[in-house]
Amino acid sequence: MDHGLKFSDPAAYSRVLRRAHELVISGVPRPEIPELLASSWRRSMALGISPDQHSPRHLHEVSEVLELRREHRLQQVMPALSELLADDSSDGRHLLVLTDAGGEILWRVGSAQVLRRADRLEFSEGADWSEAGIGTNAISEAVVTGRPVQLFSAEHLVRTHHEWACTAAPITDPSTGRLLGVLDVSGPLESLTADTLRMVRCAVSMAEALLRTSDAGTSLGAPSPGPVSRQSSRTGPAARPTSAVESLELLGDQPAAVFRNGSRVPLTLRRAEILALLDSRTQGWSAEELAYELHGDAGIAASIRTEMFRVRSLLGDAIASNPYRLDKGLAGRSDAGRVLRLLRGGNVAAALEAYRAPLLSRSGNMAVQLLRDRLDLALGAAVRASTDPALIIRWLSTDMGSADMQAVDALGKLVGRNDARYLSFSAGAAAAEAKLARGGT
């Protein structure tokens, strides 16, 4: 059977599985339903679960679940898991669920529309999604096998679950190996992607790493001792800076975050590109928008959420979510933002002084290139409009302005076409323009 249909044509794949489901329930083995899965169906039915059953067993009221959460060890990692995998935006398609070791749902996060669909299945806090509670599903299989599991459509025993795809993986205590709970990502069939299982595994690894850090004596989310250095910026989500972010350095080829305690944390190029996009728009960006801007049609929102979790672990509350944006205290505090702010205030000379290098000069990303061009065009236009030969000469002396033929022409009108300064910059700009026309060779 072509399992690629699961992603390319989920409706067709579901139809095949539903036919196999009816046959296996009737006692006719089918290759589409592996024996281990069929065994789980038989165990579930022996426990009294019917394929036509709708409601799971409920172990606690929602109010009681709130108390259970406070005492549960996974309370420590739920915020990080939610940040990484949840999508509660208006058009979010999947549900993030975290259960205890027995399969009882303790947390769930999702959009209003997905929560409504889940409510119809009673896929909610306090419900028992073990084999005994509602039959074979990804959560129950993760509990039984101790391994990551993905169930699609009619791989579930209960027929009302056949419109869902579920991916689950166990979270274990890193000290004892004891099962703590199950992380599950569920949604309509079309919400499943080829990366879902990988993302769930990644999230579980992160959760267990956070628990291990907690065991070592570092409280999750607490500041790491001492100044933040290049090394400490890579120590993982639990190593937060000791003070708030003061500014972002995005100009040039060594981007960094600068903190109020004087520490400077280098940024990877990808994180710097994300921060440059956040810095460019006050209303923020969704994960889907950032994925497209950074990767085009191949972009995956889940990958962006992973990267944003790392960025927020590094910068703390300086980054807000839903949508992703810079906090008010950091908005406009980048060196690139300062250039634009000075220009808008009419201080062209100070803006030119502040514009020390191109925006993320090592980035070849198209969205960043557009932001880079915007800075060049804005500053170039302001310098030319100043009619100040000294400013124009300073602009033409920078890497960013060296090919600005309009600035060369403006300088020629001010100092004369026979002036040595005009002739020098005219020749240099022409050479740069010719090189660019040849493709930079």
CSV table of C-alpha atoms in Angstrom, one decimal:
chain,number,residue,atom,x,y,z
A,1,MET,CA,0.0,0.0,0.0
A,2,ASP,CA,1.3,3.5,-0.9
A,3,HIS,CA,1.6,5.3,2.5
A,4,GLY,CA,2.5,8.4,0.6
A,5,LEU,CA,-1.3,8.8,0.1
A,6,LYS,CA,-1.5,9.8,3.7
A,7,PHE,CA,0.0,13.2,2.8
A,8,SER,CA,-0.8,13.5,-0.9
A,9,ASP,CA,-4.4,12.4,-0.8
A,10,PRO,CA,-5.6,11.8,2.8
A,11,ALA,CA,-9.2,11.3,1.8
A,12,ALA,CA,-8.2,8.4,-0.5
A,13,TYR,CA,-6.0,6.9,2.1
A,14,SER,CA,-8.8,7.1,4.7
A,15,ARG,CA,-11.2,5.3,2.4
A,16,VAL,CA,-8.7,2.4,2.0
A,17,LEU,CA,-8.2,2.2,5.8
A,18,ARG,CA,-12.0,2.3,6.5
A,19,ARG,CA,-12.6,-0.7,4.2
A,20,ALA,CA,-9.8,-2.6,5.9
A,21,HIS,CA,-11.2,-1.6,9.3
A,22,GLU,CA,-14.6,-3.2,8.6
A,23,LEU,CA,-12.9,-6.4,7.5
A,24,VAL,CA,-10.6,-6.7,10.4
A,25,ILE,CA,-13.4,-6.0,12.9
A,26,SER,CA,-15.2,-8.9,11.2
A,27,GLY,CA,-12.3,-11.2,11.7
A,28,VAL,CA,-10.7,-10.9,8.2
A,29,PRO,CA,-7.0,-9.9,8.5
A,30,ARG,CA,-5.8,-7.1,6.2
A,31,PRO,CA,-2.3,-5.9,5.5
A,32,GLU,CA,-3.3,-2.3,5.9
A,33,ILE,CA,-3.9,-3.0,9.6
A,34,PRO,CA,-0.7,-4.4,11.2
A,35,GLU,CA,-1.1,-7.3,13.6
A,36,LEU,CA,0.2,-5.2,16.5
A,37,LEU,CA,-2.6,-2.7,15.8
A,38,ALA,CA,-5.2,-5.4,15.4
A,39,SER,CA,-4.1,-6.9,18.7
A,40,SER,CA,-4.7,-3.5,20.4
A,41,TRP,CA,-8.2,-3.5,18.9
A,42,ARG,CA,-8.9,-6.9,20.3
A,43,ARG,CA,-7.6,-5.9,23.7
A,44,SER,CA,-9.8,-2.8,23.7
A,45,MET,CA,-12.9,-4.7,22.7
A,46,ALA,CA,-12.2,-7.3,25.4
A,47,LEU,CA,-12.2,-4.4,27.9
A,48,GLY,CA,-15.7,-3.5,26.7
A,49,ILE,CA,-15.0,-0.8,24.1
A,50,SER,CA,-17.2,-0.9,21.0
A,51,PRO,CA,-16.1,0.5,17.6
A,52,ASP,CA,-19.5,2.4,17.7
A,53,GLN,CA,-18.7,3.9,21.1
A,54,HIS,CA,-18.7,7.6,21.2
A,55,SER,CA,-17.8,8.8,24.8
A,56,PRO,CA,-14.6,8.0,26.6
A,57,ARG,CA,-14.5,7.3,30.3
A,58,HIS,CA,-14.2,10.5,32.3
A,59,LEU,CA,-12.0,10.2,35.4
A,60,HIS,CA,-12.1,13.8,36.7
A,61,GLU,CA,-14.1,17.0,36.3
A,62,VAL,CA,-12.3,19.9,34.7
A,63,SER,CA,-12.0,21.7,38.0
A,64,GLU,CA,-10.3,18.6,39.5
A,65,VAL,CA,-7.9,18.5,36.6
A,66,LEU,CA,-6.7,22.0,37.4
A,67,GLU,CA,-5.6,20.7,40.8
A,68,LEU,CA,-4.0,17.6,39.2
A,69,ARG,CA,-2.0,19.9,36.9
A,70,ARG,CA,-0.5,21.8,39.8
A,71,GLU,CA,0.9,18.7,41.3
A,72,HIS,CA,2.1,17.0,38.1
A,73,ARG,CA,5.7,17.1,37.1
A,74,LEU,CA,4.9,17.9,33.5
A,75,GLN,CA,3.6,21.3,34.7
A,76,GLN,CA,7.2,22.4,34.4
A,77,VAL,CA,7.4,21.7,30.7
A,78,MET,CA,3.9,22.4,29.5
A,79,PRO,CA,4.6,26.1,28.7
A,80,ALA,CA,7.6,25.2,26.6
A,81,LEU,CA,5.7,22.4,24.8
A,82,SER,CA,2.8,24.9,24.1
A,83,GLU,CA,5.2,27.5,22.8
A,84,LEU,CA,6.8,24.9,20.5
A,85,LEU,CA,3.8,23.0,19.1
A,86,ALA,CA,0.6,24.7,19.9
A,87,ASP,CA,-1.4,26.7,17.3
A,88,ASP,CA,-4.3,28.5,18.9
A,89,SER,CA,-4.5,31.1,16.1
A,90,SER,CA,-7.9,31.6,14.5
A,91,ASP,CA,-7.1,29.2,11.7
A,92,GLY,CA,-5.1,26.7,13.7
A,93,ARG,CA,-5.8,23.1,12.6
A,94,HIS,CA,-4.3,20.9,15.3
A,95,LEU,CA,-4.7,20.3,18.9
A,96,LEU,CA,-1.9,19.9,21.4
A,97,VAL,CA,-2.7,17.4,24.2
A,98,LEU,CA,-0.6,16.4,27.2
A,99,THR,CA,-1.8,13.4,29.4
A,100,ASP,CA,-0.6,11.8,32.6
A,101,ALA,CA,1.1,8.3,32.5
A,102,GLY,CA,-2.3,6.6,32.3
A,103,GLY,CA,-3.6,8.5,29.4
A,104,GLU,CA,-5.9,11.0,31.1
A,105,ILE,CA,-5.9,14.4,29.4
A,106,LEU,CA,-4.5,17.1,31.7
A,107,TRP,CA,-3.9,19.9,29.1
A,108,ARG,CA,-5.0,20.7,25.6
A,109,VAL,CA,-4.3,23.8,23.5
A,110,GLY,CA,-5.8,24.7,20.1
A,111,SER,CA,-7.9,27.1,18.1
A,112,ALA,CA,-11.5,27.6,18.9
A,113,GLN,CA,-12.6,25.6,15.8
A,114,VAL,CA,-10.4,22.6,16.6
A,115,LEU,CA,-11.5,22.6,20.3
A,116,ARG,CA,-15.1,22.5,19.2
A,117,ARG,CA,-14.4,19.5,17.0
A,118,ALA,CA,-12.5,17.9,19.9
A,119,ASP,CA,-15.4,18.6,22.3
A,120,ARG,CA,-17.7,16.6,20.0
A,121,LEU,CA,-15.5,13.6,20.7
A,122,GLU,CA,-15.2,14.5,24.4
A,123,PHE,CA,-11.5,14.8,23.7
A,124,SER,CA,-11.1,17.0,26.7
A,125,GLU,CA,-9.5,17.5,30.1
A,126,GLY,CA,-10.3,14.6,32.5
A,127,ALA,CA,-11.1,12.1,29.7
A,128,ASP,CA,-9.3,8.7,29.7
A,129,TRP,CA,-7.7,8.0,26.4
A,130,SER,CA,-6.2,4.7,27.4
A,131,GLU,CA,-7.3,1.5,25.7
A,132,ALA,CA,-9.7,0.9,28.5
A,133,GLY,CA,-11.1,4.4,28.3
A,134,ILE,CA,-11.9,4.7,24.6
A,135,GLY,CA,-10.0,2.0,22.7
A,136,THR,CA,-7.0,2.1,20.4
A,137,ASN,CA,-5.7,5.6,19.7
A,138,ALA,CA,-2.2,7.2,19.5
A,139,ILE,CA,-2.2,8.1,23.1
A,140,SER,CA,-3.1,4.6,24.3
A,141,GLU,CA,-0.5,3.1,21.9
A,142,ALA,CA,2.2,5.4,23.3
A,143,VAL,CA,1.3,4.3,26.8
A,144,VAL,CA,1.3,0.6,25.9
A,145,THR,CA,4.4,0.5,23.7
A,146,GLY,CA,6.5,3.2,25.2
A,147,ARG,CA,7.3,4.5,21.7
A,148,PRO,CA,6.2,7.3,19.4
A,149,VAL,CA,3.0,6.4,17.5
A,150,GLN,CA,1.0,7.9,14.6
A,151,LEU,CA,-2.5,6.7,13.9
A,152,PHE,CA,-4.5,7.9,10.9
A,153,SER,CA,-8.2,7.7,10.3
A,154,ALA,CA,-9.5,4.1,10.6
A,155,GLU,CA,-6.4,2.9,12.3
A,156,HIS,CA,-8.3,4.1,15.4
A,157,LEU,CA,-10.7,1.5,16.7
A,158,VAL,CA,-13.7,3.9,17.3
A,159,ARG,CA,-15.4,5.0,14.1
A,160,THR,CA,-16.1,8.5,15.2
A,161,HIS,CA,-12.3,9.0,15.4
A,162,HIS,CA,-11.8,8.1,11.7
A,163,GLU,CA,-11.8,11.8,10.7
A,164,TRP,CA,-8.7,12.4,12.9
A,165,ALA,CA,-4.9,11.9,12.6
A,166,CYS,CA,-3.0,11.7,15.9
A,167,THR,CA,0.7,11.6,16.7
A,168,ALA,CA,1.8,10.8,20.2
A,169,ALA,CA,5.0,10.0,22.1
A,170,PRO,CA,5.8,9.2,25.7
A,171,ILE,CA,7.6,11.6,28.0
A,172,THR,CA,9.8,9.8,30.6
A,173,ASP,CA,11.5,10.8,33.7
A,174,PRO,CA,15.2,11.3,32.7
A,175,SER,CA,16.4,10.2,36.1
A,176,THR,CA,14.3,7.0,36.5
A,177,GLY,CA,12.9,6.2,33.0
A,178,ARG,CA,9.4,6.2,34.5
A,179,LEU,CA,6.6,7.2,32.2
A,180,LEU,CA,5.4,10.7,33.1
A,181,GLY,CA,2.8,11.3,30.4
A,182,VAL,CA,2.1,11.4,26.7
A,183,LEU,CA,2.4,14.3,24.3
A,184,ASP,CA,-0.1,14.2,21.5
A,185,VAL,CA,-0.8,16.3,18.4
A,186,SER,CA,-4.2,15.6,16.8
A,187,GLY,CA,-6.4,17.2,14.2
A,188,PRO,CA,-8.4,16.6,11.1
A,189,LEU,CA,-6.8,14.3,8.5
A,190,GLU,CA,-5.5,17.1,6.4
A,191,SER,CA,-3.6,18.7,9.3
A,192,LEU,CA,-1.1,15.8,9.3
A,193,THR,CA,2.2,16.6,7.6
A,194,ALA,CA,5.4,14.5,6.9
A,195,ASP,CA,7.1,16.5,9.7
A,196,THR,CA,4.5,16.0,12.4
A,197,LEU,CA,6.1,12.9,13.9
A,198,ARG,CA,9.6,14.5,13.8
A,199,MET,CA,8.3,17.6,15.6
A,200,VAL,CA,6.6,15.6,18.3
A,201,ARG,CA,9.8,13.6,18.9
A,202,CYS,CA,11.8,16.8,19.0
A,203,ALA,CA,9.4,18.3,21.5
A,204,VAL,CA,9.6,15.2,23.8
A,205,SER,CA,13.4,15.4,23.6
A,206,MET,CA,13.2,19.1,24.6
A,207,ALA,CA,10.8,18.3,27.5
A,208,GLU,CA,13.1,15.6,28.8
A,209,ALA,CA,16.1,17.9,28.5
A,210,LEU,CA,14.3,20.6,30.5
A,211,LEU,CA,13.3,18.0,33.2
A,212,ARG,CA,17.0,16.9,33.3
A,213,THR,CA,18.1,20.5,33.8
A,214,SER,CA,15.5,20.9,36.6
A,215,ASP,CA,16.8,17.7,38.3
A,216,ALA,CA,20.3,19.2,38.2
A,217,GLY,CA,19.1,22.1,40.4
A,218,THR,CA,18.3,24.8,37.9
A,219,SER,CA,14.8,26.0,38.0
A,220,LEU,CA,13.2,26.2,34.6
A,221,GLY,CA,13.0,29.7,33.2
A,222,ALA,CA,15.3,31.1,35.9
A,223,PRO,CA,18.3,33.3,35.1
A,224,SER,CA,21.5,31.5,34.6
A,225,PRO,CA,24.2,32.7,37.0
A,226,GLY,CA,26.9,35.1,35.9
A,227,PRO,CA,27.2,37.2,32.7
A,228,VAL,CA,25.9,35.8,29.4
A,229,SER,CA,28.7,34.8,27.1
A,230,ARG,CA,29.0,33.2,23.7
A,231,GLN,CA,29.1,29.8,25.4
A,232,SER,CA,26.1,30.4,27.7
A,233,SER,CA,24.0,31.5,24.8
A,234,ARG,CA,24.1,27.9,23.5
A,235,THR,CA,23.3,26.1,26.8
A,236,GLY,CA,19.7,25.5,25.9
A,237,PRO,CA,16.2,26.8,26.9
A,238,ALA,CA,16.8,26.8,30.6
A,239,ALA,CA,19.8,29.3,30.3
A,240,ARG,CA,18.1,32.7,30.2
A,241,PRO,CA,19.9,36.0,30.3
A,242,THR,CA,20.3,37.7,33.6
A,243,SER,CA,18.7,41.0,32.5
A,244,ALA,CA,16.3,42.3,29.9
A,245,VAL,CA,17.3,42.9,26.3
A,246,GLU,CA,18.5,46.4,25.7
A,247,SER,CA,18.9,46.4,21.9
A,248,LEU,CA,19.6,44.3,18.8
A,249,GLU,CA,22.6,44.6,16.6
A,250,LEU,CA,21.5,43.7,13.1
A,251,LEU,CA,23.8,45.8,11.0
A,252,GLY,CA,26.9,44.0,9.7
A,253,ASP,CA,28.0,40.4,9.8
A,254,GLN,CA,28.0,39.8,13.6
A,255,PRO,CA,24.5,40.1,14.8
A,256,ALA,CA,23.9,40.0,18.6
A,257,ALA,CA,21.5,40.8,21.4
A,258,VAL,CA,22.7,43.3,23.9
A,259,PHE,CA,21.4,43.1,27.5
A,260,ARG,CA,21.1,45.8,30.1
A,261,ASN,CA,23.8,44.2,32.3
A,262,GLY,CA,26.3,44.9,29.4
A,263,SER,CA,26.4,41.3,28.1
A,264,ARG,CA,26.3,40.6,24.4
A,265,VAL,CA,24.9,37.3,23.1
A,266,PRO,CA,25.8,36.5,19.4
A,267,LEU,CA,22.9,35.4,17.2
A,268,THR,CA,22.9,32.8,14.5
A,269,LEU,CA,22.1,34.1,11.1
A,270,ARG,CA,18.7,32.5,11.0
A,271,ARG,CA,17.7,33.9,14.4
A,272,ALA,CA,18.9,37.3,13.3
A,273,GLU,CA,16.9,37.1,10.1
A,274,ILE,CA,13.8,36.3,12.2
A,275,LEU,CA,14.5,39.2,14.5
A,276,ALA,CA,15.0,41.6,11.6
A,277,LEU,CA,11.6,40.6,10.2
A,278,LEU,CA,10.0,41.1,13.7
A,279,ASP,CA,11.7,44.5,13.9
A,280,SER,CA,10.3,45.5,10.6
A,281,ARG,CA,6.6,45.2,11.4
A,282,THR,CA,4.8,46.3,14.6
A,283,GLN,CA,1.7,44.1,14.1
A,284,GLY,CA,3.8,40.9,14.2
A,285,TRP,CA,4.0,37.8,12.1
A,286,SER,CA,2.3,34.4,12.3
A,287,ALA,CA,4.4,31.2,12.1
A,288,GLU,CA,3.0,30.6,8.6
A,289,GLU,CA,4.0,34.1,7.4
A,290,LEU,CA,7.5,33.8,8.8
A,291,ALA,CA,7.9,30.3,7.3
A,292,TYR,CA,7.0,31.7,3.9
A,293,GLU,CA,9.3,34.7,4.2
A,294,LEU,CA,12.2,32.6,5.2
A,295,HIS,CA,11.8,29.5,3.2
A,296,GLY,CA,9.2,30.2,0.5
A,297,ASP,CA,6.6,27.6,-0.4
A,298,ALA,CA,8.8,24.9,1.3
A,299,GLY,CA,8.4,26.7,4.7
A,300,ILE,CA,6.9,24.8,7.6
A,301,ALA,CA,5.2,26.7,10.4
A,302,ALA,CA,6.1,24.0,12.9
A,303,SER,CA,9.8,24.5,12.2
A,304,ILE,CA,9.4,28.2,12.8
A,305,ARG,CA,7.7,27.5,16.1
A,306,THR,CA,10.7,25.4,17.1
A,307,GLU,CA,13.1,28.2,16.2
A,308,MET,CA,10.9,30.8,17.9
A,309,PHE,CA,11.0,28.7,21.1
A,310,ARG,CA,14.8,28.9,21.0
A,311,VAL,CA,14.7,32.6,20.3
A,312,ARG,CA,12.4,33.2,23.2
A,313,SER,CA,14.4,31.0,25.5
A,314,LEU,CA,17.4,33.2,24.7
A,315,LEU,CA,15.7,36.6,24.8
A,316,GLY,CA,12.9,35.9,27.3
A,317,ASP,CA,9.9,38.2,27.4
A,318,ALA,CA,11.4,40.5,24.8
A,319,ILE,CA,9.5,38.4,22.2
A,320,ALA,CA,5.7,38.1,22.4
A,321,SER,CA,3.7,35.4,20.6
A,322,ASN,CA,0.3,35.1,18.8
A,323,PRO,CA,1.5,36.8,16.7
A,324,TYR,CA,5.2,36.8,17.1
A,325,ARG,CA,6.5,40.3,17.6
A,326,LEU,CA,9.0,42.4,19.6
A,327,ASP,CA,7.8,43.5,23.0
A,328,LYS,CA,7.1,47.2,23.3
A,329,GLY,CA,10.3,47.7,25.3
A,330,LEU,CA,12.4,46.3,22.4
A,331,ALA,CA,10.4,47.5,19.4
A,332,GLY,CA,12.5,50.0,17.4
A,333,ARG,CA,15.6,49.4,19.6
A,334,SER,CA,17.7,47.7,17.0
A,335,ASP,CA,20.5,49.5,15.3
A,336,ALA,CA,18.7,49.3,12.0
A,337,GLY,CA,15.6,50.7,13.6
A,338,ARG,CA,17.6,53.6,15.1
A,339,VAL,CA,18.7,54.6,11.6
A,340,LEU,CA,15.1,54.8,10.4
A,341,ARG,CA,14.0,56.6,13.6
A,342,LEU,CA,16.7,59.2,13.1
A,343,LEU,CA,15.7,59.7,9.5
A,344,ARG,CA,12.0,60.1,10.4
A,345,GLY,CA,13.1,62.7,13.0
A,346,GLY,CA,14.9,64.6,10.3
A,347,ASN,CA,18.4,64.0,11.7
A,348,VAL,CA,20.1,62.8,8.5
A,349,ALA,CA,23.6,63.3,9.7
A,350,ALA,CA,23.1,61.2,12.8
A,351,ALA,CA,21.3,58.5,10.8
A,352,LEU,CA,24.2,58.4,8.4
A,353,GLU,CA,26.6,58.1,11.3
A,354,ALA,CA,24.5,55.2,12.8
A,355,TYR,CA,24.3,53.3,9.5
A,356,ARG,CA,27.7,51.6,10.0
A,357,ALA,CA,27.1,48.5,7.8
A,358,PRO,CA,24.4,46.8,5.7
A,359,LEU,CA,21.6,45.0,7.4
A,360,LEU,CA,22.7,41.4,8.0
A,361,SER,CA,25.3,41.5,5.3
A,362,ARG,CA,25.8,37.7,5.2
A,363,SER,CA,22.1,37.0,4.6
A,364,GLY,CA,20.9,36.1,1.1
A,365,ASN,CA,17.3,35.8,2.1
A,366,MET,CA,15.0,37.7,-0.2
A,367,ALA,CA,12.9,39.3,2.6
A,368,VAL,CA,16.0,40.5,4.4
A,369,GLN,CA,17.4,41.8,1.1
A,370,LEU,CA,14.3,43.9,0.7
A,371,LEU,CA,14.7,45.3,4.2
A,372,ARG,CA,18.3,46.0,3.4
A,373,ASP,CA,17.3,47.8,0.2
A,374,ARG,CA,14.7,49.8,2.1
A,375,LEU,CA,17.4,51.2,4.4
A,376,ASP,CA,19.7,52.1,1.5
A,377,LEU,CA,16.9,53.8,-0.4
A,378,ALA,CA,15.6,55.7,2.6
A,379,LEU,CA,19.0,57.0,3.7
A,380,GLY,CA,20.1,57.7,0.1
A,381,ALA,CA,17.0,59.7,-0.6
A,382,ALA,CA,17.4,61.7,2.6
A,383,VAL,CA,21.1,62.4,2.0
A,384,ARG,CA,20.4,63.6,-1.6
A,385,ALA,CA,17.6,65.8,-0.4
A,386,SER,CA,19.8,67.5,2.1
A,387,THR,CA,21.8,69.3,-0.7
A,388,ASP,CA,24.8,69.1,1.7
A,389,PRO,CA,27.9,68.1,-0.3
A,390,ALA,CA,29.7,66.9,2.9
A,391,LEU,CA,26.8,64.5,3.7
A,392,ILE,CA,26.6,63.2,0.2
A,393,ILE,CA,30.4,62.6,0.2
A,394,ARG,CA,30.1,60.7,3.4
A,395,TRP,CA,27.3,58.6,2.0
A,396,LEU,CA,29.2,57.8,-1.2
A,397,SER,CA,32.1,56.8,0.9
A,398,THR,CA,30.2,53.9,2.5
A,399,ASP,CA,29.7,50.5,1.1
A,400,MET,CA,26.0,51.1,1.1
A,401,GLY,CA,26.1,54.3,-0.9
A,402,SER,CA,29.1,53.7,-3.2
A,403,ALA,CA,27.0,52.7,-6.2
A,404,ASP,CA,24.3,55.4,-5.7
A,405,MET,CA,24.5,57.1,-9.1
A,406,GLN,CA,21.7,59.5,-8.1
A,407,ALA,CA,23.8,60.7,-5.2
A,408,VAL,CA,26.8,61.1,-7.6
A,409,ASP,CA,24.7,63.2,-9.9
A,410,ALA,CA,23.4,65.3,-7.0
A,411,LEU,CA,27.0,65.9,-5.9
A,412,GLY,CA,28.0,66.9,-9.4
A,413,LYS,CA,25.2,69.6,-9.5
A,414,LEU,CA,26.4,71.0,-6.2
A,415,VAL,CA,30.2,71.0,-6.6
A,416,GLY,CA,30.5,71.0,-10.4
A,417,ARG,CA,31.2,68.2,-12.9
A,418,ASN,CA,34.9,69.1,-13.0
A,419,ASP,CA,35.4,68.8,-9.3
A,420,ALA,CA,37.8,66.0,-8.4
A,421,ARG,CA,35.5,64.6,-5.7
A,422,TYR,CA,32.6,64.3,-8.3
A,423,LEU,CA,34.9,62.7,-10.8
A,424,SER,CA,36.3,60.2,-8.3
A,425,PHE,CA,32.9,59.1,-7.0
A,426,SER,CA,31.5,59.0,-10.6
A,427,ALA,CA,34.1,56.6,-11.7
A,428,GLY,CA,33.7,54.4,-8.6
A,429,ALA,CA,29.9,54.3,-8.9
A,430,ALA,CA,30.1,53.4,-12.6
A,431,ALA,CA,32.5,50.6,-11.9
A,432,ALA,CA,30.3,49.2,-9.1
A,433,GLU,CA,27.2,49.5,-11.4
A,434,ALA,CA,29.0,47.7,-14.2
A,435,LYS,CA,30.1,44.9,-11.8
A,436,LEU,CA,26.6,44.5,-10.5
A,437,ALA,CA,25.3,44.3,-14.1
A,438,ARG,CA,27.8,41.4,-14.7
A,439,GLY,CA,26.4,39.5,-11.8
A,440,GLY,CA,29.1,40.6,-9.3
A,441,THR,CA,32.0,38.8,-11.0
